[in-house]
PDB file of C-alpha atoms in Angstrom:
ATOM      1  CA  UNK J   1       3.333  12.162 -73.463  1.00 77.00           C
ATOM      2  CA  UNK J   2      -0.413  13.085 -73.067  1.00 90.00           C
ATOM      3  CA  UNK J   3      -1.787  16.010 -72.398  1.00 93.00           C
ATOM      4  CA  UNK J   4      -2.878  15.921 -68.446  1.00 94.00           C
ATOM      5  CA  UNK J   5       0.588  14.858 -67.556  1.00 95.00           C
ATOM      6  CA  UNK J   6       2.187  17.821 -68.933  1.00 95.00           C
ATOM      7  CA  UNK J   7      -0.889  19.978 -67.048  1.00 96.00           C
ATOM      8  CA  UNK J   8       0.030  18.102 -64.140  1.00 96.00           C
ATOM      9  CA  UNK J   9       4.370  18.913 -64.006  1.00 97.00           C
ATOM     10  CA  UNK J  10       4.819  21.985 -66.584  1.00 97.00           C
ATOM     11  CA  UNK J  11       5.614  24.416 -65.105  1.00 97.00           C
ATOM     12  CA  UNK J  12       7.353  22.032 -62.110  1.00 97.00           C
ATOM     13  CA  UNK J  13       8.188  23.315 -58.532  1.00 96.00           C
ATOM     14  CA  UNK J  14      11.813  23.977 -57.914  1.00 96.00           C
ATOM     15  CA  UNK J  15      11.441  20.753 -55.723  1.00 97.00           C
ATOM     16  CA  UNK J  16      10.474  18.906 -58.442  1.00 98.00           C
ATOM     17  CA  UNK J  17      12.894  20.043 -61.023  1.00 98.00           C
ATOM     18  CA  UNK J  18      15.812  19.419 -58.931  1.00 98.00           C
ATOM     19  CA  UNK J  19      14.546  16.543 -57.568  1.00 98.00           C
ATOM     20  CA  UNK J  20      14.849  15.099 -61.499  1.00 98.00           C
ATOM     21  CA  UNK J  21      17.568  16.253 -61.898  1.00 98.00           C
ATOM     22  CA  UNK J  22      18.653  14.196 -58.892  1.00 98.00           C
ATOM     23  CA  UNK J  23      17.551  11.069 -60.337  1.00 98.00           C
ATOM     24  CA  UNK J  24      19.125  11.062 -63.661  1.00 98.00           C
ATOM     25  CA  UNK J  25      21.325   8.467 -62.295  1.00 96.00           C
ATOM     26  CA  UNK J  26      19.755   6.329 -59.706  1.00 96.00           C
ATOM     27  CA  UNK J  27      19.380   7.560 -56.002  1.00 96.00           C
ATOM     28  CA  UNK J  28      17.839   6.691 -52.637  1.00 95.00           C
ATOM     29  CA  UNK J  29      15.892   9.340 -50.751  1.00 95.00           C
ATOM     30  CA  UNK J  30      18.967  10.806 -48.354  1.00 96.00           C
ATOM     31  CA  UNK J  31      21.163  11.063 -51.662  1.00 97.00           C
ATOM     32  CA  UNK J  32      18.555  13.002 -53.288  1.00 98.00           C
ATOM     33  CA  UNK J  33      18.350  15.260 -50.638  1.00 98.00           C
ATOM     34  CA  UNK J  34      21.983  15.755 -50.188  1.00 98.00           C
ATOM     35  CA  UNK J  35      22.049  15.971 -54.149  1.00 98.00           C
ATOM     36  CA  UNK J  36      20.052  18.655 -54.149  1.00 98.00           C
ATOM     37  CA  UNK J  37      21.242  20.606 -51.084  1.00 98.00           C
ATOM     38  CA  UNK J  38      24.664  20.616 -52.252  1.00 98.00           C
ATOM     39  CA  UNK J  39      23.557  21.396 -56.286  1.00 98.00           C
ATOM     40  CA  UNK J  40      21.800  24.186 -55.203  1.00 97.00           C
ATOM     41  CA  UNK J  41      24.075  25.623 -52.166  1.00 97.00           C
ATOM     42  CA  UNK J  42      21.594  25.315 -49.823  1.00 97.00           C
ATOM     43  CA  UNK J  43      18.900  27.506 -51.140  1.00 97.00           C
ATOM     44  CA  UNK J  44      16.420  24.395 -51.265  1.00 97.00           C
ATOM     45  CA  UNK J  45      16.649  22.063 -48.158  1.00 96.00           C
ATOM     46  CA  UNK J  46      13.934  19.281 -48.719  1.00 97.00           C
ATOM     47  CA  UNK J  47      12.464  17.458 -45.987  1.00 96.00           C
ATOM     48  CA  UNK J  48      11.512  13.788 -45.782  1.00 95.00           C
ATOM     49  CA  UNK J  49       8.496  13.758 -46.072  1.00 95.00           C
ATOM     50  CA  UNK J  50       8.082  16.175 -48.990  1.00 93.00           C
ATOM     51  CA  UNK J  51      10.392  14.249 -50.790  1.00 97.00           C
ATOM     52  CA  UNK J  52       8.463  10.841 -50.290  1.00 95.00           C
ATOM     53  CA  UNK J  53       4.958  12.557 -50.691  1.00 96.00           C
ATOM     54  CA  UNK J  54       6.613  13.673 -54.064  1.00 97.00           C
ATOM     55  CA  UNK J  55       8.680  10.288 -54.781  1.00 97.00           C
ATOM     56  CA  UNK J  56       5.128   8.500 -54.632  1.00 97.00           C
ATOM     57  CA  UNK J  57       3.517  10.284 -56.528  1.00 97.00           C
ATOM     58  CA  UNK J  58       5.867  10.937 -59.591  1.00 98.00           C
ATOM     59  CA  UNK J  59       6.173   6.899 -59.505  1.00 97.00           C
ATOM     60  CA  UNK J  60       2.466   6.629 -59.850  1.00 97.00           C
ATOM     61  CA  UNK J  61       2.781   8.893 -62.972  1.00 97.00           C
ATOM     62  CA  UNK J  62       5.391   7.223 -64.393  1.00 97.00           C
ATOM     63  CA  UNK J  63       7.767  10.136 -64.280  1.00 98.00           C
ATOM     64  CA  UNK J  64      10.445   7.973 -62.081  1.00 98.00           C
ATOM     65  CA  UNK J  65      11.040   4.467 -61.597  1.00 97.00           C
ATOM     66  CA  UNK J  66      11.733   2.721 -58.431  1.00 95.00           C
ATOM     67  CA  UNK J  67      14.895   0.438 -59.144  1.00 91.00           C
ATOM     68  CA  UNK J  68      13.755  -3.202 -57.553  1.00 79.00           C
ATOM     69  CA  UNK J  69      17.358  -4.621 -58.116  1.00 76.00           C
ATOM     70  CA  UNK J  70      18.933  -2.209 -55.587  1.00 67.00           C
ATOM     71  CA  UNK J  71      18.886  -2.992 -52.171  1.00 77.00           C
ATOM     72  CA  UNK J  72      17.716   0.402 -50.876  1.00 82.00           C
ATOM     73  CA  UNK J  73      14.745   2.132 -52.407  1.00 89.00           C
ATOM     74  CA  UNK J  74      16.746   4.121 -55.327  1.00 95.00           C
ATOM     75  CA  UNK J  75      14.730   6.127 -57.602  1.00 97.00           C
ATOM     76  CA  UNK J  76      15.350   6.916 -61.850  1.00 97.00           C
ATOM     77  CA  UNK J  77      13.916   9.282 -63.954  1.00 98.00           C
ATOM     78  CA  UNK J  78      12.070   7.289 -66.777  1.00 98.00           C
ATOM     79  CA  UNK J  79      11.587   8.449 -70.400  1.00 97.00           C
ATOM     80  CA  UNK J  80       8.679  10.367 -69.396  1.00 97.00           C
ATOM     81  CA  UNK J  81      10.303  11.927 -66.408  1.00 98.00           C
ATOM     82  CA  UNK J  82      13.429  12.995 -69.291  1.00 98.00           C
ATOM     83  CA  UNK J  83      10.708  14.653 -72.054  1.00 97.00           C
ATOM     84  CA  UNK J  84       9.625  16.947 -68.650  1.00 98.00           C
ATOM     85  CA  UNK J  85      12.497  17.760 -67.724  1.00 98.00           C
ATOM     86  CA  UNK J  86      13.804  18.853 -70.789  1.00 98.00           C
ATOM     87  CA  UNK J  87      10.348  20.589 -71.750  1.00 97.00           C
ATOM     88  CA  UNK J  88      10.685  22.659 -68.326  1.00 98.00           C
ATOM     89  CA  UNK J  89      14.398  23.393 -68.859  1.00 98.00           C
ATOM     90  CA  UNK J  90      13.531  25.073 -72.193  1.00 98.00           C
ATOM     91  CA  UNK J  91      10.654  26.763 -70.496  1.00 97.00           C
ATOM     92  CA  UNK J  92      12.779  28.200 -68.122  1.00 97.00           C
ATOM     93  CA  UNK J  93      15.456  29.456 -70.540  1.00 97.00           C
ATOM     94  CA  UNK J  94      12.937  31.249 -72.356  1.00 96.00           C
ATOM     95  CA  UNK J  95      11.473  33.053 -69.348  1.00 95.00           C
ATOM     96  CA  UNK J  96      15.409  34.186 -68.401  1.00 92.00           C
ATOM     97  CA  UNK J  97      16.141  35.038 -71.653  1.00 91.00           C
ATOM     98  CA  UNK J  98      12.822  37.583 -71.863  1.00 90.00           C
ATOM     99  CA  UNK J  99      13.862  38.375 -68.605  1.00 90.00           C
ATOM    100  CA  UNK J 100      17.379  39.649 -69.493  1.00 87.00           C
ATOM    101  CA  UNK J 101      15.769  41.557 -72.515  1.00 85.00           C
ATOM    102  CA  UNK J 102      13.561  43.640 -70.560  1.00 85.00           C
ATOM    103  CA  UNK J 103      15.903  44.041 -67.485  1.00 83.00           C
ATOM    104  CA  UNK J 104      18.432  46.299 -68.753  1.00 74.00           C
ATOM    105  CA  UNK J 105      21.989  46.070 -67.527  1.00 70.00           C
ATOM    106  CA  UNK J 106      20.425  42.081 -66.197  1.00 60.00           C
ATOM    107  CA  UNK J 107      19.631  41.120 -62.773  1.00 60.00           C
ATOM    108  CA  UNK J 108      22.959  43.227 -61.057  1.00 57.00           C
ATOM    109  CA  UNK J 109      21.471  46.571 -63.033  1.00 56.00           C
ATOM    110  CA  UNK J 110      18.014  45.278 -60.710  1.00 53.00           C
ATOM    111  CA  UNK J 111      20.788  45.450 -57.667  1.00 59.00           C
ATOM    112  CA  UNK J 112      22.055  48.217 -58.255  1.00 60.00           C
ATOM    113  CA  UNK J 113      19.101  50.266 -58.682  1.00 60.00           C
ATOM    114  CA  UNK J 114      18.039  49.071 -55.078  1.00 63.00           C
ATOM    115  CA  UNK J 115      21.376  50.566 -53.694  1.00 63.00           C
ATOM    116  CA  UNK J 116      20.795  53.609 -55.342  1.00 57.00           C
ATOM    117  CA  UNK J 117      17.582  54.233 -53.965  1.00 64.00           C
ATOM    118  CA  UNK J 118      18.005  52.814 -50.421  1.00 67.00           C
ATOM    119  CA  UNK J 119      21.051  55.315 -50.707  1.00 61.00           C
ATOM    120  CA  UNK J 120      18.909  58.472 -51.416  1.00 61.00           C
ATOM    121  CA  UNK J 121      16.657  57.325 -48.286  1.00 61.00           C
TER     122      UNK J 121
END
């Protein structure tokens, strides 16, 4: 994978990230979005065209592939679209994994903290 590809994706957008994850088996648009919404409980809600702005232009990079045998427009991650995905996964674990060394206790010690001082207010 060259260089100004990875520039381009790493580090990825939530939207993006999920949205590949959405494709790892093929997909038309509403799937992905209901893919995603349910995957992620709601938190990310992605609109039409967002998702087609960003279909576009990760098949102009190569990162997807539209499937022509389908009858609907589905959508599959391609090799390319697999080595960033798995490049930002490992990214990500590393940045939770300093995360949880610094943050003592983890994110609920973070909580808790905020109790206690909203509390003492």
């Amino acid at each position: 994978m060259n260089d100004a590809l990875r520039k381009r994706y790493i580090p990825m957008t939530e939207t993006t990230y999920y949205t590949l994850l959405a494709v790892l088996q093929p997909r038309h648009g509403y799937a992905i979005i209901q893919y995603v919404s349910v995957l992620t409980k709601g938190r990310i809600l992605l609109g039409t065209g967002t998702l087609y702005t960003m279909l576009g232009r990760m098949t102009d990079d190569g990162v997807i592939v539209m499937m022509p045998e389908s009858g609907r427009k589905e959508y599959q991650i391609t090799e390319k679209g697999m080595e960033l995905l798995q490049e930002e996964t490992g990214r990500l674990e590393k940045q939770l994994a300093d995360g949880r060394k610094i943050l003592p206790g983890g994110v609920s010690m973070v909580q808790d903290r905020k109790s206690v001082a909203a509390r003492r207010e």
